[in-house]
C-alpha positions as YAML, in Angstrom:
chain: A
units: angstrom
residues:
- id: 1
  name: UNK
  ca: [8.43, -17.10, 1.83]
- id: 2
  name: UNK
  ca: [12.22, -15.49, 1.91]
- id: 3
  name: UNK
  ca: [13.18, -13.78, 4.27]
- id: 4
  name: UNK
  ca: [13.31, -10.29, 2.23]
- id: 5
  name: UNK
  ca: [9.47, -11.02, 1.80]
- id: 6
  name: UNK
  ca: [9.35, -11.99, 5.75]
- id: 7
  name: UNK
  ca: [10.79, -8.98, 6.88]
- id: 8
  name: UNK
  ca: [8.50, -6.73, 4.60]
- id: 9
  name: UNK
  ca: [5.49, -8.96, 6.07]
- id: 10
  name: UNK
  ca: [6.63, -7.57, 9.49]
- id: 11
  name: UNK
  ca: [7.17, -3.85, 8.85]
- id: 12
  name: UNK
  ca: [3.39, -4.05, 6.78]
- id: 13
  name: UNK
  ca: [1.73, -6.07, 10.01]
- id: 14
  name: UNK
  ca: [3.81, -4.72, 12.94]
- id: 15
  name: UNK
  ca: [4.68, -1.29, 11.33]
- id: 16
  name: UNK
  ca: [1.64, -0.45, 9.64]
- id: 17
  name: UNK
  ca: [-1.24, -2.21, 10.22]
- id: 18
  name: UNK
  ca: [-1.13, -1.31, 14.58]
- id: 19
  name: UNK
  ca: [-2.07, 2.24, 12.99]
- id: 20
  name: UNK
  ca: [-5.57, 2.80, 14.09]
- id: 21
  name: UNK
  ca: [-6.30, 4.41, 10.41]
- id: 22
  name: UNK
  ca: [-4.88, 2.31, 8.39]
- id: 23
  name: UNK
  ca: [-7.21, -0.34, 7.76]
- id: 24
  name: UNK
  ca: [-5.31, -2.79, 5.39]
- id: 25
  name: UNK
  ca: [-1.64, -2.30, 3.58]
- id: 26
  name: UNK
  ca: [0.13, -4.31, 1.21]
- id: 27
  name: UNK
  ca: [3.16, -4.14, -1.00]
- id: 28
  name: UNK
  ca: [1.89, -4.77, -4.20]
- id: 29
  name: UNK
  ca: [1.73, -4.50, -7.70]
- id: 30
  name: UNK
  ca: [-1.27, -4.96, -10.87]
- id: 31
  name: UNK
  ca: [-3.82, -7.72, -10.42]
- id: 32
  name: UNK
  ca: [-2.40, -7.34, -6.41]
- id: 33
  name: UNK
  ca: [0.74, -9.52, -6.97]
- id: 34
  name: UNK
  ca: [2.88, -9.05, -4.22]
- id: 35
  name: UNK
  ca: [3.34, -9.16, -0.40]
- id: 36
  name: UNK
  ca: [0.02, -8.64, 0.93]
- id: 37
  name: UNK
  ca: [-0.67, -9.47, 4.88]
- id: 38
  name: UNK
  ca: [-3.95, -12.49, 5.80]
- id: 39
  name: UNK
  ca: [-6.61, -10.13, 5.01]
- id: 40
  name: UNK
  ca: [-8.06, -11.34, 8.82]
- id: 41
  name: UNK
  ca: [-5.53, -8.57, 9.72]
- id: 42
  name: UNK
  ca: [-7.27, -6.30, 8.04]
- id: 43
  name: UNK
  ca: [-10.03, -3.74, 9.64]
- id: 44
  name: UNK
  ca: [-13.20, -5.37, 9.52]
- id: 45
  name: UNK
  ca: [-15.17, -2.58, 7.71]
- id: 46
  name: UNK
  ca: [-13.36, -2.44, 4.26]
- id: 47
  name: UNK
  ca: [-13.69, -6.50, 3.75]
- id: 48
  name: UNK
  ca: [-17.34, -5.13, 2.53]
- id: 49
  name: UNK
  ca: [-15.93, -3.45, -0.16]
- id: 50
  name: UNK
  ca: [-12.72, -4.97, -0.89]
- id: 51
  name: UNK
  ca: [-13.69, -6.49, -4.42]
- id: 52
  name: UNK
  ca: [-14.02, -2.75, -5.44]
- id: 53
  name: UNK
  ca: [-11.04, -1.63, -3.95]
- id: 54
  name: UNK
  ca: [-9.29, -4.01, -5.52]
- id: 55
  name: UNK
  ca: [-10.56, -3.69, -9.27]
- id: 56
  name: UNK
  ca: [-10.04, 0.28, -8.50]
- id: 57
  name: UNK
  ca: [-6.78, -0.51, -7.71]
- id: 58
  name: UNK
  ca: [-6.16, -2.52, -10.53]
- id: 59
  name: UNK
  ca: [-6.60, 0.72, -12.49]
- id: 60
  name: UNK
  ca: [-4.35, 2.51, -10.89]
- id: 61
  name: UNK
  ca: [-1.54, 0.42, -11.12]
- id: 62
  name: UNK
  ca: [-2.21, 0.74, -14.90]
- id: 63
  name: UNK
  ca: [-1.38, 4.53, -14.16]
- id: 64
  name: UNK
  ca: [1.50, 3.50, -12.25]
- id: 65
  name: UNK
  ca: [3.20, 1.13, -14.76]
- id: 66
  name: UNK
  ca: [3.18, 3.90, -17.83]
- id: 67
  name: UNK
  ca: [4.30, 7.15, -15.19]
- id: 68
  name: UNK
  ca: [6.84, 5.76, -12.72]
- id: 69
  name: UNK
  ca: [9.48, 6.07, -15.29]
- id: 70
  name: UNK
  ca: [8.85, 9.70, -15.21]
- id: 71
  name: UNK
  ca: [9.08, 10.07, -11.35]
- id: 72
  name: UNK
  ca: [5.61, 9.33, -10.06]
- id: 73
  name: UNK
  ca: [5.94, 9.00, -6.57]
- id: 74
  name: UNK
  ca: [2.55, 9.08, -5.20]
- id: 75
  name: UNK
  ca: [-0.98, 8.30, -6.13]
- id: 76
  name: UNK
  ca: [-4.37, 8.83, -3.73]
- id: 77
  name: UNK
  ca: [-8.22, 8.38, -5.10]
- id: 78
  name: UNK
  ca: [-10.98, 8.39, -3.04]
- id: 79
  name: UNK
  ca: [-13.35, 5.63, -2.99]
- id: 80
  name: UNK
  ca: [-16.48, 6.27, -0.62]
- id: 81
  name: UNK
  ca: [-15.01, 7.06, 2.70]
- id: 82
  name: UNK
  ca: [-11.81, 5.36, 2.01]
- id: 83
  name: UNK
  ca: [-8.59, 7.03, 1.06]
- id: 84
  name: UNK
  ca: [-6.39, 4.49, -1.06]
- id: 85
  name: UNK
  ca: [-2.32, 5.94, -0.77]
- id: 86
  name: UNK
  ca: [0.34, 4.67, -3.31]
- id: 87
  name: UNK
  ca: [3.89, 5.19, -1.93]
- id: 88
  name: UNK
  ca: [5.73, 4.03, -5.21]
- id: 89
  name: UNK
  ca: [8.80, 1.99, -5.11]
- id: 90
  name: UNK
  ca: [11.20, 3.53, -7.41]
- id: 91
  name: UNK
  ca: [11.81, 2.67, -11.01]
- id: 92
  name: UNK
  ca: [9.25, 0.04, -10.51]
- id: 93
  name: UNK
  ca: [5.51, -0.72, -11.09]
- id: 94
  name: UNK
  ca: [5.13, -1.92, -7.16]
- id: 95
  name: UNK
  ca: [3.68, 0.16, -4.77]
- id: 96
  name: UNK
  ca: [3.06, 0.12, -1.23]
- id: 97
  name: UNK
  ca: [-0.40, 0.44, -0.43]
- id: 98
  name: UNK
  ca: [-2.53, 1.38, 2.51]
- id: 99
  name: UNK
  ca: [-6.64, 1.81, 2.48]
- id: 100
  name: UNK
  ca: [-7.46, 4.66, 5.53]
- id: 101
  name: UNK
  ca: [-10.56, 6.39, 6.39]
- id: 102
  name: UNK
  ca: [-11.15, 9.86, 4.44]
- id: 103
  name: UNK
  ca: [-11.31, 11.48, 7.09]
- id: 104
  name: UNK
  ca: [-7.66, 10.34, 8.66]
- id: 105
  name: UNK
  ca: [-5.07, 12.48, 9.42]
- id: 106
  name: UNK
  ca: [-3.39, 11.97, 5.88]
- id: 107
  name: UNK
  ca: [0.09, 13.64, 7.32]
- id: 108
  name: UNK
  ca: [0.99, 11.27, 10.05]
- id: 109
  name: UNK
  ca: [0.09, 8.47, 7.75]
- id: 110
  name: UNK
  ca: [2.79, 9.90, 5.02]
- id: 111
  name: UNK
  ca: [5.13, 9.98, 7.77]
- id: 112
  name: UNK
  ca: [4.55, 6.59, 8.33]
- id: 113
  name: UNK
  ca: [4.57, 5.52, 4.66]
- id: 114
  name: UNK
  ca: [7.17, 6.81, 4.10]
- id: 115
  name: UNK
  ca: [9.38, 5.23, 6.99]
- id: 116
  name: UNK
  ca: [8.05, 2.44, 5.84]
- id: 117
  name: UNK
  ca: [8.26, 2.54, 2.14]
- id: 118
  name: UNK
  ca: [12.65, 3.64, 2.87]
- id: 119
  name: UNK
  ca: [12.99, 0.80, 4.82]
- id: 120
  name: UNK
  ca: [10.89, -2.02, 2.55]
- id: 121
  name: UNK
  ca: [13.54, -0.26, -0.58]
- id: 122
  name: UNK
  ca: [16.54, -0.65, 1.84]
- id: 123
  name: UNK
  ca: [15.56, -4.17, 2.31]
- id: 124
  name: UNK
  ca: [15.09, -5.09, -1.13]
- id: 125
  name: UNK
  ca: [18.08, -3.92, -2.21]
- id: 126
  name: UNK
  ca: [19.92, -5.21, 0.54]
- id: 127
  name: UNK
  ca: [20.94, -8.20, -2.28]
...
């Protein structure tokens, strides 16, 4: 692993993933190519369901690929009692992902996203 994928690895597990809601977080793109944390890391409860998160996910990144050139920013479905939140990295077809409960308080977590989402796009760019 580089170190521009290391030091995304620790704002997704140290950043992220200490949030009591968010439940699993990735940086990731279709067919969930990317930086994506040991899924032990990852709250116990959506490991039941994670092979339909990810296939759902897989569809959305479809969405993602064909829009972001027109300035999609964000994407959020509901699955069950799951939110799933795209923060989309610009001019790209990657996302940063996080999986919270429904019920979560969706605007501290976009606070957080977003922190998180400026400083993954300062990093990558940081050549």
């Amino acid at each position: 692993m580089d170190s521009k994928e290391a030091r995304i690895l620790k704002i997704l597990e140290e950043d992220l993933l200490r949030l009591e809601d968010i439940h699993a977080c990735m940086v990731a793109r279709k067919n969930l190519e990317g930086i994506v944390p040991i899924s032990e890391n990852f709250k116990r409860e959506i490991l039941d369901i994670w092979d339909v998160l990810q296939n759902t996910m897989n569809e959305f990144f479809k969405i993602i690929e064909h829009y972001s050139k027109y300035g999609l920013d964000k994407v959020y479905f509901e699955l069950g009692k799951y939110d799933v939140m795209f923060f989309i990295l610009p001019g790209s077809d990657t996302a940063l992902v996080a999986i919270v409960p429904a019920l979560a308080n969706r605007g501290l977590l976009e606070v957080e996203m977003e922190n998180a989402r400026r400083r993954i796009i300062e990093i990558i760019e940081s050549g």
